[in-house]
Structure formats: structure tokens, C-alpha cells
mmCIF file of C-alpha atoms in Angstrom:
data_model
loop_
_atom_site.group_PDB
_atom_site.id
_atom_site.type_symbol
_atom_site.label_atom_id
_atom_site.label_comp_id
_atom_site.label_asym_id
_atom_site.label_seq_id
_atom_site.Cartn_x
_atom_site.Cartn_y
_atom_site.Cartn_z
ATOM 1 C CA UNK A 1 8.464 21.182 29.048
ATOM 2 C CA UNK A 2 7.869 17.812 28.934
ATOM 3 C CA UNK A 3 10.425 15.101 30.651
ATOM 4 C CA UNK A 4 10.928 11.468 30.790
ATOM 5 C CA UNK A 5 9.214 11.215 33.682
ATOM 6 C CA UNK A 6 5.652 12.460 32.833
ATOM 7 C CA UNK A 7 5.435 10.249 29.519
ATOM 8 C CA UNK A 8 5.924 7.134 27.645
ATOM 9 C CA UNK A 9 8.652 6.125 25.523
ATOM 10 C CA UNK A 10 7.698 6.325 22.049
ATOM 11 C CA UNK A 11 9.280 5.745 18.495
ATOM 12 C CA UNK A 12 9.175 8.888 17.002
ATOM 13 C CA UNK A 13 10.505 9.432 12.841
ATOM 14 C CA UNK A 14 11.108 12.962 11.896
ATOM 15 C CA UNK A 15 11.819 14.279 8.299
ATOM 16 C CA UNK A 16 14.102 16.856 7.669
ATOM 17 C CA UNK A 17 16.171 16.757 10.639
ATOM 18 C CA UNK A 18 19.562 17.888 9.534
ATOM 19 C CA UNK A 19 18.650 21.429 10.985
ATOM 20 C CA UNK A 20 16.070 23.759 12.145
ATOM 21 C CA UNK A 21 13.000 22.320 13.469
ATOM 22 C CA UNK A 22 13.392 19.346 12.629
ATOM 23 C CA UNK A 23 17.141 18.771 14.361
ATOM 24 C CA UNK A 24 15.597 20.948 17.518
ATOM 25 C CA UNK A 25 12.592 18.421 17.887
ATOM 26 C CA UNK A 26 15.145 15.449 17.113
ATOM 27 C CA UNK A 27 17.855 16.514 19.732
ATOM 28 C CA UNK A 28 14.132 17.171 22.396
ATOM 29 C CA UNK A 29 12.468 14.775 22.374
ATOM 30 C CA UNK A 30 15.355 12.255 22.341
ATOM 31 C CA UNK A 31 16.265 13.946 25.518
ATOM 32 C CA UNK A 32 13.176 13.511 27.254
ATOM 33 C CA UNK A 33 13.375 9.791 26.558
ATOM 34 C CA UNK A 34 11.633 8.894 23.006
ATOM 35 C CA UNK A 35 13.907 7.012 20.614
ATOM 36 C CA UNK A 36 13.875 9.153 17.815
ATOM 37 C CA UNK A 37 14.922 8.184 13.866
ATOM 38 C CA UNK A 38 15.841 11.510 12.551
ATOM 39 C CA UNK A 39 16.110 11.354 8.730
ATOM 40 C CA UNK A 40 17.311 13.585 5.739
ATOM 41 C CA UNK A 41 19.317 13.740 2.945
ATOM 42 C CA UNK A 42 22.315 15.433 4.892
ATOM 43 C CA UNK A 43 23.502 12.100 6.683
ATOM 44 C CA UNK A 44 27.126 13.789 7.605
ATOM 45 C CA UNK A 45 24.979 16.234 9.895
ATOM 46 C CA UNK A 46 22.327 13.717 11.343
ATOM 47 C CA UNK A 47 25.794 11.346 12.539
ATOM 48 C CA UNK A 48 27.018 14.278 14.895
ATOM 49 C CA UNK A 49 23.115 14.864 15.968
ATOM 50 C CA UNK A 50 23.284 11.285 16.410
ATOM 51 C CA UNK A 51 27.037 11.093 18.286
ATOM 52 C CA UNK A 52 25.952 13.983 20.372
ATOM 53 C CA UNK A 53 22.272 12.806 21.034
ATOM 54 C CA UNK A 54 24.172 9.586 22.557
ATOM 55 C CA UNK A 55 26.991 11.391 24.746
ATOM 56 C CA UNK A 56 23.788 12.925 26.954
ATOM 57 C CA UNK A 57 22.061 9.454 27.230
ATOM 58 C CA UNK A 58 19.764 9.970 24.447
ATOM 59 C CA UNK A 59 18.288 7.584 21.992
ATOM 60 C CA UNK A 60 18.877 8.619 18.519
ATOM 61 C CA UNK A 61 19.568 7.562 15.111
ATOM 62 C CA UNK A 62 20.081 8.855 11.581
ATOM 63 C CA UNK A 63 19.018 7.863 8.562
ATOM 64 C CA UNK A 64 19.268 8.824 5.198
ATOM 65 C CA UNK A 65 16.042 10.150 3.628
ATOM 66 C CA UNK A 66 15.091 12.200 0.514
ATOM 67 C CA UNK A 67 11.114 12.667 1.105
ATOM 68 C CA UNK A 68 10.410 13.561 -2.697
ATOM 69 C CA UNK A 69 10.936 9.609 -2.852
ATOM 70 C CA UNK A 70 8.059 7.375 -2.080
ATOM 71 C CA UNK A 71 10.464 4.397 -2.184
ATOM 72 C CA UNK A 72 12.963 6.200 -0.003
ATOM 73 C CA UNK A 73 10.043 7.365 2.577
ATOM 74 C CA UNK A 74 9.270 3.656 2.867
ATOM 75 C CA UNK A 75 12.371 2.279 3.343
ATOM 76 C CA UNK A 76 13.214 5.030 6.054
ATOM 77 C CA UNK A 77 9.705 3.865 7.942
ATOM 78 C CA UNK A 78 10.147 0.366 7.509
ATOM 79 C CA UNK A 79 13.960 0.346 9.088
ATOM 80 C CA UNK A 80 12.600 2.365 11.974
ATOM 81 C CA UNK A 81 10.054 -0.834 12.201
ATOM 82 C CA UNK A 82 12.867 -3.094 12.047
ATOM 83 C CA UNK A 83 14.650 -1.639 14.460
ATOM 84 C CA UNK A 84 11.903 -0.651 17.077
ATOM 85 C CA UNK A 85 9.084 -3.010 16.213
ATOM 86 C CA UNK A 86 6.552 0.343 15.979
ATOM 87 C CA UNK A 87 6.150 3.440 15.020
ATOM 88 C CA UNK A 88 4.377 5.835 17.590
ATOM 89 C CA UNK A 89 5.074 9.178 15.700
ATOM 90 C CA UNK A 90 5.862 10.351 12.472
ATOM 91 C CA UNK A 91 6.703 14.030 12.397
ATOM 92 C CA UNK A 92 6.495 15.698 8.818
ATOM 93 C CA UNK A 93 8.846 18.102 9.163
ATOM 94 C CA UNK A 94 11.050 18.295 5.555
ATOM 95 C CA UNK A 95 10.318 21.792 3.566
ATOM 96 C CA UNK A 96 11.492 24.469 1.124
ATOM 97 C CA UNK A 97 10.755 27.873 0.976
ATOM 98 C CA UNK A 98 12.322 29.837 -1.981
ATOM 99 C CA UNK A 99 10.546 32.710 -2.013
ATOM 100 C CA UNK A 100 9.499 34.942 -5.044
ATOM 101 C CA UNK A 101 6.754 36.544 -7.078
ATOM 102 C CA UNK A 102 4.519 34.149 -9.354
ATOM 103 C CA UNK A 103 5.671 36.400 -12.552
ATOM 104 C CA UNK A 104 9.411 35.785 -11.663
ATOM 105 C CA UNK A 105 8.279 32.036 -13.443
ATOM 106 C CA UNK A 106 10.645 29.901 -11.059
ATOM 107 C CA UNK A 107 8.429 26.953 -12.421
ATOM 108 C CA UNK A 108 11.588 24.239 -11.193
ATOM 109 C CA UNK A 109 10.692 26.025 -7.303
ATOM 110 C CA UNK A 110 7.342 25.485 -7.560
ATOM 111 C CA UNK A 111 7.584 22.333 -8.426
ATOM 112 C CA UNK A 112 10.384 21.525 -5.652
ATOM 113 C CA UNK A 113 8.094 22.976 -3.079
ATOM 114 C CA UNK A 114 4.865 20.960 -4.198
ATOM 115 C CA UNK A 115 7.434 17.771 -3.990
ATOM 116 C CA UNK A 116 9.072 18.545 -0.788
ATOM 117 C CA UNK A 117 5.928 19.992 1.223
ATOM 118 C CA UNK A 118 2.921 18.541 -0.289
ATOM 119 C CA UNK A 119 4.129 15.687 -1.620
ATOM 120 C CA UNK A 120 6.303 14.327 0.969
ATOM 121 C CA UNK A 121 3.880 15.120 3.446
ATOM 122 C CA UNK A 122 2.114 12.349 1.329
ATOM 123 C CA UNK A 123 4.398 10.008 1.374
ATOM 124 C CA UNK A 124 4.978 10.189 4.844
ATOM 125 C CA UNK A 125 1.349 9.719 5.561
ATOM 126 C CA UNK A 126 1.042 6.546 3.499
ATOM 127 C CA UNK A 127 4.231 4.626 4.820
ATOM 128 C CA UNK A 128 3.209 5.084 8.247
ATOM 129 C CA UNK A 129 -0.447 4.714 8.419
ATOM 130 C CA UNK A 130 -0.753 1.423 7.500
ATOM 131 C CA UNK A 131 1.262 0.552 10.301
ATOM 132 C CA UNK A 132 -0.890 2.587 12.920
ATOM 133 C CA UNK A 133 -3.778 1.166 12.128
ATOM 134 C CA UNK A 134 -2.887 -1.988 12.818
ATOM 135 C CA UNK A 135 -1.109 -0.713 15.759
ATOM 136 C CA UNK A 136 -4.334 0.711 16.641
ATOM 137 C CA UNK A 137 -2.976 4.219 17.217
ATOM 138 C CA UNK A 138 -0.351 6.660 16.200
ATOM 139 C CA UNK A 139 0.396 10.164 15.960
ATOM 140 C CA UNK A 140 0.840 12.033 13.149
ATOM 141 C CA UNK A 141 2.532 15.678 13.193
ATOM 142 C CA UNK A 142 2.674 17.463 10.360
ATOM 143 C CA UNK A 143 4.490 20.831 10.289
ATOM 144 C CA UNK A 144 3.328 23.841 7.861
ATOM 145 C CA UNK A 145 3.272 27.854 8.736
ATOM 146 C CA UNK A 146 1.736 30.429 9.672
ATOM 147 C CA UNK A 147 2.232 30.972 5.501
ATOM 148 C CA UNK A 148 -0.784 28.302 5.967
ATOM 149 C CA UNK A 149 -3.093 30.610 7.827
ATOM 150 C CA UNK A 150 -2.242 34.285 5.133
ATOM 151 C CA UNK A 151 -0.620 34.394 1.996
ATOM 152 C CA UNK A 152 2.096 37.788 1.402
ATOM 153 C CA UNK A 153 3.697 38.611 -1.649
ATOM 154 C CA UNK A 154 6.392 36.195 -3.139
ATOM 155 C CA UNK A 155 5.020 33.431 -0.641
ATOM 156 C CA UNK A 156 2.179 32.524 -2.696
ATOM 157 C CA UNK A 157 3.318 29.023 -3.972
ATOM 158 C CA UNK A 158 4.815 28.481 -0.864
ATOM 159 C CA UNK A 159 1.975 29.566 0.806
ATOM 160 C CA UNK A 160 -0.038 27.255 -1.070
ATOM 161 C CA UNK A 161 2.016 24.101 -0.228
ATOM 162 C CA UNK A 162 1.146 24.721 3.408
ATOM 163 C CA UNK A 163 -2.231 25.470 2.966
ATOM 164 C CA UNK A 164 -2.478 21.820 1.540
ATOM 165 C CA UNK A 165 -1.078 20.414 4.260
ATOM 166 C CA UNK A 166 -3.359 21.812 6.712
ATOM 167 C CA UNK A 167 -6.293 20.642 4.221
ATOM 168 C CA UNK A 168 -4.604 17.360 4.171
ATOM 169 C CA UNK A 169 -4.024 17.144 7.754
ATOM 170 C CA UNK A 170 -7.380 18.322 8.880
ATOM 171 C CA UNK A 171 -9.246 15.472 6.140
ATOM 172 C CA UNK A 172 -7.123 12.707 8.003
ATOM 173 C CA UNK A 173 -7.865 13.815 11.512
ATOM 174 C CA UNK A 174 -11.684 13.915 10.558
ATOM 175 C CA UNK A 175 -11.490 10.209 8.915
ATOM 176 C CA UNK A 176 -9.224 9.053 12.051
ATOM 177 C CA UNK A 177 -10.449 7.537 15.239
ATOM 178 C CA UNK A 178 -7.619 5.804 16.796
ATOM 179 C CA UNK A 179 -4.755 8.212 14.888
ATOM 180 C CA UNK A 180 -4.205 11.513 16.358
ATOM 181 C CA UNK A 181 -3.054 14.212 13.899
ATOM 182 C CA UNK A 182 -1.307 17.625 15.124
ATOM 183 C CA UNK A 183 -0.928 20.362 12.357
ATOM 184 C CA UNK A 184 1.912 22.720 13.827
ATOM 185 C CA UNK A 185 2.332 26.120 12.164
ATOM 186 C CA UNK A 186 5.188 28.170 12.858
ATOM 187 C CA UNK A 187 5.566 31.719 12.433
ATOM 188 C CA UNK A 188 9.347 33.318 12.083
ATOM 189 C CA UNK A 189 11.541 30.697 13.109
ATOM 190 C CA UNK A 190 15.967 30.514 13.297
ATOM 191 C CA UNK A 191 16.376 28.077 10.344
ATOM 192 C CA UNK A 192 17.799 27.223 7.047
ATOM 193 C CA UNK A 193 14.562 28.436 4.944
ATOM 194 C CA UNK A 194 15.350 31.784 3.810
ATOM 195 C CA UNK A 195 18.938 30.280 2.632
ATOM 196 C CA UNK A 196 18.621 28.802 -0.685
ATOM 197 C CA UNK A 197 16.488 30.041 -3.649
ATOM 198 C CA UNK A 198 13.810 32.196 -4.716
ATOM 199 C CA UNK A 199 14.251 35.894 -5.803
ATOM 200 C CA UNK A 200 17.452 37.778 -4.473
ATOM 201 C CA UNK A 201 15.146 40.542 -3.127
ATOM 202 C CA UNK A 202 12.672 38.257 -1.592
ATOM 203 C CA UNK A 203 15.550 35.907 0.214
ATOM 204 C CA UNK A 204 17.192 39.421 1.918
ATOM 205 C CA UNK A 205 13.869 40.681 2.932
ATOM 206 C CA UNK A 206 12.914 36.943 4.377
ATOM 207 C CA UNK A 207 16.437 37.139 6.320
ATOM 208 C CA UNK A 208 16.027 40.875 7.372
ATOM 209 C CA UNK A 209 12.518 39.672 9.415
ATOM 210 C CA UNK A 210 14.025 36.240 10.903
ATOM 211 C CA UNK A 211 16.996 38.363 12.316
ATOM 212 C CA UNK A 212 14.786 40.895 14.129
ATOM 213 C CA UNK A 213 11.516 38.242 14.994
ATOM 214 C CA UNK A 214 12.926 35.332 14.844
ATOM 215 C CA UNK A 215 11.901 32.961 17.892
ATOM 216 C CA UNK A 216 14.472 29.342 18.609
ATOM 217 C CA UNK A 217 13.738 26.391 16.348
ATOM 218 C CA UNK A 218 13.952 25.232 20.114
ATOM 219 C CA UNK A 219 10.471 26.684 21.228
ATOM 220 C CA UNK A 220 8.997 24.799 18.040
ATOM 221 C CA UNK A 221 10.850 21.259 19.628
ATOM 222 C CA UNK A 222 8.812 21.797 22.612
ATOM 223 C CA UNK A 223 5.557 22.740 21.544
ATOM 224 C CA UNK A 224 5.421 19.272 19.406
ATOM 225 C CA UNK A 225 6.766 17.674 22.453
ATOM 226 C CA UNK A 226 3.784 18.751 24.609
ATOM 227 C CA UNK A 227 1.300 17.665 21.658
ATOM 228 C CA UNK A 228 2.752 14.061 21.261
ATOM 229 C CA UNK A 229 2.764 13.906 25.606
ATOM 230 C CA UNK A 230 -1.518 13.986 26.017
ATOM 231 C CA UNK A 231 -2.906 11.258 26.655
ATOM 232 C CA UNK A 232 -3.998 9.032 23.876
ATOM 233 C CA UNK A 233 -7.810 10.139 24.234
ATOM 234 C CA UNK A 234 -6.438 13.403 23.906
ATOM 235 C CA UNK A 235 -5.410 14.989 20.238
ATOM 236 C CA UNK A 236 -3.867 18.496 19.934
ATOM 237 C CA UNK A 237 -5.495 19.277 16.852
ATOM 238 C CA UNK A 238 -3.628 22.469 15.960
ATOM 239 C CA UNK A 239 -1.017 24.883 17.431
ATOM 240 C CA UNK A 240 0.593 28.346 16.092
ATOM 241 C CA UNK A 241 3.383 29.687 17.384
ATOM 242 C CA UNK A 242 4.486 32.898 16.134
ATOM 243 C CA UNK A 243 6.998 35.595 17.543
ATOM 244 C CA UNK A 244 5.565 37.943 19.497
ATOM 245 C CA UNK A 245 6.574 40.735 17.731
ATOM 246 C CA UNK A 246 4.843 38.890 14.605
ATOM 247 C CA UNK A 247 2.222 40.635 13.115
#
């Protein structure tokens, strides 16, 4: 695990933070010692991440974000600026995963997913990037699945999203000299996915294998923690972490 004492400070911005991953890596790395800007659309839950994040010492604030907004993305980045005077790490985090099969037609899903995955992705990418290169370094994390790496039945848009991003991520790394880029994949992970849309059958089977597989949105937090920690000459290019039960 990575502390305080064994690396910088940084400014880190993390989409999607209200929960799951993206709350574990907020509450993490803000108590290792980064000031983190956690932003989603939930604000009510990032001001108790924020209230608790503070009672332990840590250095965390919320924000309100809606990543399918290019104008929103931008105004979340360029607060975190104003606040911090840099931005050292921008962790693409957001994502929706209503699952079904292509003939089921859930066009408005698709099109949610490509917004929130892909697309925000995107947007996070261009409001940051401009600033790290004339920082003359940054980080950029962006998270997709193990959905990335195979495609299953009723994932297949989904599955599609994230194999974007890790096109996406790997064309930025290759243009980048002084940007690091980290494409994190996990595998079955305690979150909010499997909650909302997608095919009755599909959502109960998706919640059947997170309840027996299902590794902490904790062990996530900590693997992007070590990435973002190595030195800047140093660039974790990809990491997969899947249950180990996970076939």
C-alpha cells in the first residue's frame, strides 16, 4: 500500500466518485496524502465522502460533475486548477453497465454507455491534457474491464465501450512522452454496476457472480494508488485485477 510517506502530494480529479471505485480510490488516496477532487453527479454523497475524508485528516473535495458534458468536464478541471494551481492526475473512472443482448434493441443504453464510457473518457482527456503539457507531465488513469480484454453474452456494447478505451488509452500513451497513461481493468468488483438497467435476466445473473467473486472496490483504490506512486520516469502501462476465483 502506498502511504504519505513514500510519495508526493499530488492533485488528483476522479470521475464518478459517488461510489464504487471511484469513492474507494477517492477516500485512498486522500488518505495517503493527495488532495483529491472527487466529482459526480450525486453531490449529496460526495459531501459525506468529503465530511468524512476531512474528520481523518484527509484532503478532499466534491464537486458536481455529469461527464456526458464537455462543458461540465471543463468546468470540473478548471475549478480543481483554481483551487490547486495543477492537476497531477485525472482518473477516468465514471461508467454504466446495463447489461443485455444486442436483439433486446435497448438503443437509449447503448447510447448512454458510448456517452458515459467512451465519451467521457474523451472529455476527460481533452480538459486535462492541455494543462499537462504545459505542466510538462501528468498522469492519466483511465479505468475499463476485464469486459475490455473478452466479450460474453449481453456485454457486447458494454464490452465495446471498454475496448475503446483501452484503444484510446493505449494511442495516447504511444503519442505521450512526458504524460504517463495507466489503463486499469477490473474484473468482478462490489459496486453499483449491475444495479440499474439492461435486461432483467442479465442484471440477476450480473448480481448472482459479484455476490460469490466479487473482490473490494478497495483492492481497485490501491492498485491505482501504486500506479500513480512510480516515479515519473516510470509509467504503469496496464494492470488487471480480477477475483481469483474469476475465470
Amino acid at each position: 500500500m502506498t502511504s504519505s510517506s513514500d510519495t508526493e502530494q499530488k492533485v488528483v480529479l476522479i470521475t464518478g466518485a459517488s461510489s464504487g471505485i471511484g469513492e474507494a480510490t477517492a477516500r485512498h488516496l486522500a488518505a495517503v496524502g493527495h488532495r483529491v477532487v472527487a466529482g459526480a453527479r450525486r453531490t449529496d454523497r460526495l459531501e459525506i465522502l468529503a465530511a468524512q475524508a476531512r474528520a481523518t485528516g484527509g484532503l478532499l473535495d466534491g464537486l458536481a460533475l455529469d461527464v456526458t458534458s464537455l462543458d461540465s468536464v471543463r468546468a470540473f478541471v478548471a475549478t480543481a486548477v483554481e483551487r490547486y494551481g495543477r492537476v497531477d492526475v485525472l482518473i477516468n473512472n465514471a461508467g454504466v453497465m446495463p447489461l443485455s443482448p444486442i436483439s433486446d434493441l435497448r438503443i437509449d443504453e447503448w447510447e448512454q454507455m458510448i456517452d458515459v464510457n467512451l465519451r467521457g473518457t474523451l472529455y476527460g482527456i481533452a480538459a486535462v491534457l492541455p494543462i499537462m503539457q504545459e505542466q510538462g507531465g501528468g498522469h492519466i488513469v483511465n479505468v475499463a474491464s476485464v469486459a475490455g480484454l473478452r466479450v460474453d453474452p449481453t456485454a457486447a456494447v458494454y464490452s465495446a465501450t471498454k475496448f475503446g478505451v483501452r484503444a484510446l488509452s493505449e494511442g495516447l500513451r504511444q503519442e505521450s512522452r512526458d504524460i504517463r497513461v495507466t489503463i486499469v481493468s477490473p474484473g468482478f468488483t462490489h459496486s453499483e454496476l449491475t444495479d440499474r438497467g439492461g435486461s432483467d435476466e442479465a442484471r440477476s445473473a450480473a448480481r448472482g457472480a459479484t455476490d460469490q467473486l466479487a473482490i473490494p472496490a478497495s483492492a481497485i483504490a490501491e492498485a491505482i494508488g501504486f500506479a500513480i506512486s512510480q516515479p515519473a520516469t516510470v509509467d504503469v502501462n496496464e494492470l488487471v485485477i480480477r477475483p481469483t476465483a474469476q475465470n
